[in-house]
Coordinates of C-alpha atoms in Angstrom, one line a residue:
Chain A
X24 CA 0.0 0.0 0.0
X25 CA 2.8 2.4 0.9
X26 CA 4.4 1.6 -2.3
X27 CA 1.1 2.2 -4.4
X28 CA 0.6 6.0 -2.7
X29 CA 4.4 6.8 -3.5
X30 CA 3.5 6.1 -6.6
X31 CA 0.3 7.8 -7.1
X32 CA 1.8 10.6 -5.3
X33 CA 4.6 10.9 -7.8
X34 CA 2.9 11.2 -10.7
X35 CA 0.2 13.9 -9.1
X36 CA 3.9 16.0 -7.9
X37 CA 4.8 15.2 -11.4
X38 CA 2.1 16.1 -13.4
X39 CA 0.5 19.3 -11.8
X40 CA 3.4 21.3 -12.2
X41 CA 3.2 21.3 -15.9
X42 CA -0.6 20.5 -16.3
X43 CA -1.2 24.1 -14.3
X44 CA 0.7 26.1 -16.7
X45 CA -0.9 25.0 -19.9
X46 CA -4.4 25.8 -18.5
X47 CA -3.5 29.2 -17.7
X48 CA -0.9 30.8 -19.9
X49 CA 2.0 32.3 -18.0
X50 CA 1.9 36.2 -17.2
X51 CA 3.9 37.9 -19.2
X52 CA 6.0 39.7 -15.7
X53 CA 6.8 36.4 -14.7
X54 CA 9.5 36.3 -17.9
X55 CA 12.2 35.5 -15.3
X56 CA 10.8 32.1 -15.6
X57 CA 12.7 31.5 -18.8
X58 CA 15.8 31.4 -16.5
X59 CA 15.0 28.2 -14.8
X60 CA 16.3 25.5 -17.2
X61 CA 19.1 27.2 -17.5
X62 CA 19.9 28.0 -13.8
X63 CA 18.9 24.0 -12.8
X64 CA 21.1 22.6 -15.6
X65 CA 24.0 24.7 -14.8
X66 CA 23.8 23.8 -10.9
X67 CA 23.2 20.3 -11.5
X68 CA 26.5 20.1 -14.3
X69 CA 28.9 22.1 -11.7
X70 CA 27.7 20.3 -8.8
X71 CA 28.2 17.2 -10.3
X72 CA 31.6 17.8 -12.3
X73 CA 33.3 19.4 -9.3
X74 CA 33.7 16.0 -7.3
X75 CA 36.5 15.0 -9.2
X76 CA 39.4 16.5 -11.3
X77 CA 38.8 14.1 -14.3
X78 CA 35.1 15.0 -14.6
X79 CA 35.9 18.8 -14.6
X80 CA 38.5 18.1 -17.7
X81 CA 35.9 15.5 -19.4
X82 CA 32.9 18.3 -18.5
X83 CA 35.0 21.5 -20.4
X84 CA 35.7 19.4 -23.2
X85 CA 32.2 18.2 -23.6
X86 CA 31.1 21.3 -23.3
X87 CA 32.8 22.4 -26.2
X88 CA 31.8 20.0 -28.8
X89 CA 28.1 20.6 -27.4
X90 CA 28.7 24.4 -28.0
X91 CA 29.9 24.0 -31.6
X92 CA 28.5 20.9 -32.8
X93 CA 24.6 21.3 -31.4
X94 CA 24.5 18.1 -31.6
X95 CA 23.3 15.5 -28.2
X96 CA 24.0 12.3 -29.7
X97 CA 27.6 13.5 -30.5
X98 CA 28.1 15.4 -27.3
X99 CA 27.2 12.4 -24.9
X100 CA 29.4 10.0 -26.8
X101 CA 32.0 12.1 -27.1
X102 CA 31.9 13.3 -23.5
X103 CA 31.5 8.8 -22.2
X104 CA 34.1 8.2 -24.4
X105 CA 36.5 11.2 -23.6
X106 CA 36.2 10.6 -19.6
X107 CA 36.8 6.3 -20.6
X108 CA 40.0 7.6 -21.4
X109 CA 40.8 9.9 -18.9
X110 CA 39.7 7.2 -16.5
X111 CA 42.3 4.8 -18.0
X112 CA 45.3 7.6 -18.7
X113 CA 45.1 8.4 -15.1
Chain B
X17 CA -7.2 6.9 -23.4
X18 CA -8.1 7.2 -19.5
X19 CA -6.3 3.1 -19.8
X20 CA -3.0 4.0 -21.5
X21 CA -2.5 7.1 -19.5
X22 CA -2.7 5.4 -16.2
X23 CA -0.4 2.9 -18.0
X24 CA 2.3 5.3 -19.0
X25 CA 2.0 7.1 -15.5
X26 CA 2.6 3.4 -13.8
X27 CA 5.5 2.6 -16.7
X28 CA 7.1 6.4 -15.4
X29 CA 6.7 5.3 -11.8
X30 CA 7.8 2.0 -12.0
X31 CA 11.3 3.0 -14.1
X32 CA 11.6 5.3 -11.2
X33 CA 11.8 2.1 -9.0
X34 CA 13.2 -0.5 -10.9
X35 CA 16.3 1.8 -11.4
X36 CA 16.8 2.2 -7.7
X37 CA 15.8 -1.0 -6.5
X38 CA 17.0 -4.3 -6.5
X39 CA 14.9 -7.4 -8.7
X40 CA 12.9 -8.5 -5.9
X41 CA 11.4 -5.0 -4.9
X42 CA 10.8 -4.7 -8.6
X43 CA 8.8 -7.9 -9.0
X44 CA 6.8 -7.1 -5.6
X45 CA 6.0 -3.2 -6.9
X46 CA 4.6 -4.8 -10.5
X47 CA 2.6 -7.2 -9.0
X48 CA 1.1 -4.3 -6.3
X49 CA 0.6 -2.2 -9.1
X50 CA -1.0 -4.7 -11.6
X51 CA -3.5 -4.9 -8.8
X52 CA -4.1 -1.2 -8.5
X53 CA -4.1 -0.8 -12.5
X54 CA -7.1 -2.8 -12.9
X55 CA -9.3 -1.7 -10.1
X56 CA -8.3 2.6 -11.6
X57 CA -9.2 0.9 -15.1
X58 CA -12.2 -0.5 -14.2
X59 CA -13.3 2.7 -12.1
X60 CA -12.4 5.1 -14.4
X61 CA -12.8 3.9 -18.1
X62 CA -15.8 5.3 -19.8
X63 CA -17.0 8.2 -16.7
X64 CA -14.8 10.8 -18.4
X65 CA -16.4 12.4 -21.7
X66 CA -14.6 11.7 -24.3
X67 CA -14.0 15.4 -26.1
X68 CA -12.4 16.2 -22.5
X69 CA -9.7 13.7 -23.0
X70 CA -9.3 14.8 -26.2
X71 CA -9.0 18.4 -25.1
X72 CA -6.3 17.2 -22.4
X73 CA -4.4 15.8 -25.0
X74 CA -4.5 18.5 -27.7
X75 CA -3.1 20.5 -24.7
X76 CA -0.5 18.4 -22.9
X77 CA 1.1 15.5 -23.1
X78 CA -0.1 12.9 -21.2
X79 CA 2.9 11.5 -20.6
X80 CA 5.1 12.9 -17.9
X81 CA 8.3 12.3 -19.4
X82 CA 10.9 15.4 -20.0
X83 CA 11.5 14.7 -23.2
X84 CA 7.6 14.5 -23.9
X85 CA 6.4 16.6 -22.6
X86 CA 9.2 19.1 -23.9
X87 CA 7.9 18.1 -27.9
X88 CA 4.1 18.5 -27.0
X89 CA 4.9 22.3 -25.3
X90 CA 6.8 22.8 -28.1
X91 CA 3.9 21.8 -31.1
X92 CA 1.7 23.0 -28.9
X93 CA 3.2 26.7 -28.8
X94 CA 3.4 26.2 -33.0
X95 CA -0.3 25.5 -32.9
X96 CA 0.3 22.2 -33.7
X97 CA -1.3 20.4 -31.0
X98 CA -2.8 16.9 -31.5
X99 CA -3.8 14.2 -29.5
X100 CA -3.1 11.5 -31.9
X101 CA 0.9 12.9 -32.2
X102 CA 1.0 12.8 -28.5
X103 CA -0.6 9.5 -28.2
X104 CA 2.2 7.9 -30.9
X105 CA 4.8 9.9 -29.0
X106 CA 4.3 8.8 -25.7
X107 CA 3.7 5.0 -26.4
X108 CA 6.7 4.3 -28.4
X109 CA 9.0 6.6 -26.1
X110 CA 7.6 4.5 -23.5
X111 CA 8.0 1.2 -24.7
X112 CA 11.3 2.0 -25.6
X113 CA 12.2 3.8 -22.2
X114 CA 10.6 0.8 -20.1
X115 CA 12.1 -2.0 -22.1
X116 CA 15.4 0.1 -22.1
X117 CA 15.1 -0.1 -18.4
X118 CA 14.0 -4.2 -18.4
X119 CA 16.8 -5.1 -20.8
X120 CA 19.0 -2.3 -18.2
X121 CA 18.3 -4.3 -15.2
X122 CA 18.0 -8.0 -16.5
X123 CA 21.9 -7.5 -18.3
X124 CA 23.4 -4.7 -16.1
X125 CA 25.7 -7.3 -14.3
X126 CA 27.3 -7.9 -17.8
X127 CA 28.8 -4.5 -17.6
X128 CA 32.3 -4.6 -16.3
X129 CA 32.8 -2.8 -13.2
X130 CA 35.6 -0.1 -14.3
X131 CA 32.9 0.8 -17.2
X132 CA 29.8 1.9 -14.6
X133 CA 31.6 4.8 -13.1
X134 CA 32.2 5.8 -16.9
X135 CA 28.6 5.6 -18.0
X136 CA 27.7 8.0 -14.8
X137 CA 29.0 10.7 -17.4
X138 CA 26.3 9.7 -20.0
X139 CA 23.2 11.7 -17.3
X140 CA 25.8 15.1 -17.1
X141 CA 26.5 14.9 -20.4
X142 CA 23.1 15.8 -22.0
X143 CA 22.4 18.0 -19.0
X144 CA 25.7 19.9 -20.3
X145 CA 24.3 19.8 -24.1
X146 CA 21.3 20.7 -23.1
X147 CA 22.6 24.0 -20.6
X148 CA 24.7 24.5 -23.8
X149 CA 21.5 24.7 -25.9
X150 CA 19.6 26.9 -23.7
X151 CA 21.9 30.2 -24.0
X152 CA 20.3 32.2 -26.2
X153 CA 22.0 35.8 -25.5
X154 CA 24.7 36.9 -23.2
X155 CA 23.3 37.4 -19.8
X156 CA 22.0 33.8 -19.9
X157 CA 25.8 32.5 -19.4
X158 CA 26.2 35.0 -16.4
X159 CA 22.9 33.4 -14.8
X160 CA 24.4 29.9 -15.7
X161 CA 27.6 30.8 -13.7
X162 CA 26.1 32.3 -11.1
X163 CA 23.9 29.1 -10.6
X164 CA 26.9 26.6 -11.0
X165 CA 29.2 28.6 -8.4
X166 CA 26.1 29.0 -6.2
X167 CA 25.2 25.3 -6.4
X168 CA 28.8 24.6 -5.6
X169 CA 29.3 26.9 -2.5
X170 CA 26.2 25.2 -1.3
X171 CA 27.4 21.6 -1.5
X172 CA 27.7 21.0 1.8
X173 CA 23.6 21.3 2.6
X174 CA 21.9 18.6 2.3
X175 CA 21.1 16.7 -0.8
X176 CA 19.3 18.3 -3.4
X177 CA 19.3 22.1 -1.5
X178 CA 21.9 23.3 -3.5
X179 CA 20.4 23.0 -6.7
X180 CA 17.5 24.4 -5.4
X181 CA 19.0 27.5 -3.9
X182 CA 20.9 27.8 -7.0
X183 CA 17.8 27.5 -9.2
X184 CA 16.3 30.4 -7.0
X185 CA 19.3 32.7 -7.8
X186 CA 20.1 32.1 -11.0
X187 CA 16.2 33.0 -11.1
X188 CA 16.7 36.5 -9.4
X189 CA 19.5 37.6 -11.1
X190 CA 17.9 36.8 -14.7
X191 CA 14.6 38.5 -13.1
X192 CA 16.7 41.8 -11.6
X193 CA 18.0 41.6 -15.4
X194 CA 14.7 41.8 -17.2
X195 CA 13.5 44.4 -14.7
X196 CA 16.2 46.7 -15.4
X197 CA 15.6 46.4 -19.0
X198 CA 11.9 47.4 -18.6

């Protein structure tokens, strides 16, 4: 039972959030709302590369081929198999 | 349409789990939410008008996946909302999420130990693409620093705090920005 209302719960806390917006279109003085992705993707990236030295090198490069190639597919494989070998050169 | 929702909420909820949790929890959640997913069926199949549904699904998509949801906001801001394209789009990114995550769990011991830490990288690296992606003038990479350096002064609080607090700044800088601008 405990498992079935996380559940349930989940997809309500999930759902809502973007259900709400739709219904009623966003005012336009709320525009700093446009800075969210970009503020949570930025935190989670830093946060996460700091924790080790490799993952700082391997994050910078990926960065760069995600900046001029616009490209995910290329980005992520480039940036698994970049850190593979920083992994195994040091 | 009431049927598959429910479905693709339980398939979103259950990847949740099944990721997290080891193969006898997962067999234990399925059969608990089998259970559940027939009595919801039953109960709610056929009370809803139909044209509301429909309306739902011109509007949103159903699904609650990011990467869903992110292509029916974006037809839908074109005007080119339609409940059949959302009903395609969320099955088959479903079936291919949920089997992804079967076929995941079922063969994840094959993968040799040195490699897992490696494949950590593959969740930053399309959050990096897809920061990348979202600067679309100048000040945007100054809110971007400021949420990263934020996130990472934070780092001791406790999980998940830091990226919240840095969300929230990033916010008010970008908002202090468009204010002056005004």
């Amino acid at each position: 039972m405990e498992v079935t209302v996380v559940i349930v719960g989940m997809a309500i806390v999930t759902f809502l959030p973007r259900l709400i917006p739709m219904l009623k279109p966003i005012n336009p003085n709320l525009k700093f709302m446009r800075y969210i992705p970009i503020s949570i993707f930025s935190a989670i990236v830093f946060s996460e590369i700091v924790t080790s030295n490799l993952k700082v090198f391997a994050g910078i490069l990926t960065f760069l081929v995600a900046w001029r190639s616009r490209s995910m597919l290329l980005t992520i494989a480039f940036g698994v198999i970049v850190f593979y070998l920083l992994t195994v050169l040091f | 349409m009431v049927w598959q929702s429910l479905c693709l909420l339980f398939c979103r909820s259950i990847t949740v789990h099944s990721t997290s949790n080891a193969n006898e929890q997962c067999k234990r959640i399925y059969n608990n939410s089998n259970d559940l997913f027939r009595k919801l069926e039953a109960h709610t199949y056929g009370h809803i008008p139909f044209k509301v549904l429909q309306r739902c699904c011109q509007e949103i998509s159903f699904g609650i996946t990011d990467e869903t949801f992110a292509i029916a906001v974006k037809r839908f801001e074109e005007g080119k909302a339609d409940w059949l394209y959302n009903l395609k789009l969320n099955t088959l990114c479903y079936i291919s999420w949920v089997s992804g995550t079967v076929v995941g769990l079922i063969f994840g011991y094959l993968i040799p130990l040195n490699l897992v830490d490696v494949f950590s990288f593959c969740l930053v690296a399309p959050f990096i693409f897809i920061a990348t992606a979202s600067v679309e003038k100048r000040f945007d990479v100054v809110v971007a620093v400021v949420a990263g350096v934020v996130a990472i002064l934070l780092s001791s609080l406790p999980k998940g705090w830091n990226i919240v607090l840095a969300c929230l700044v990033g916010c008010l800088v970008g908002g202090v920005y468009e204010w002056r601008l005004r």
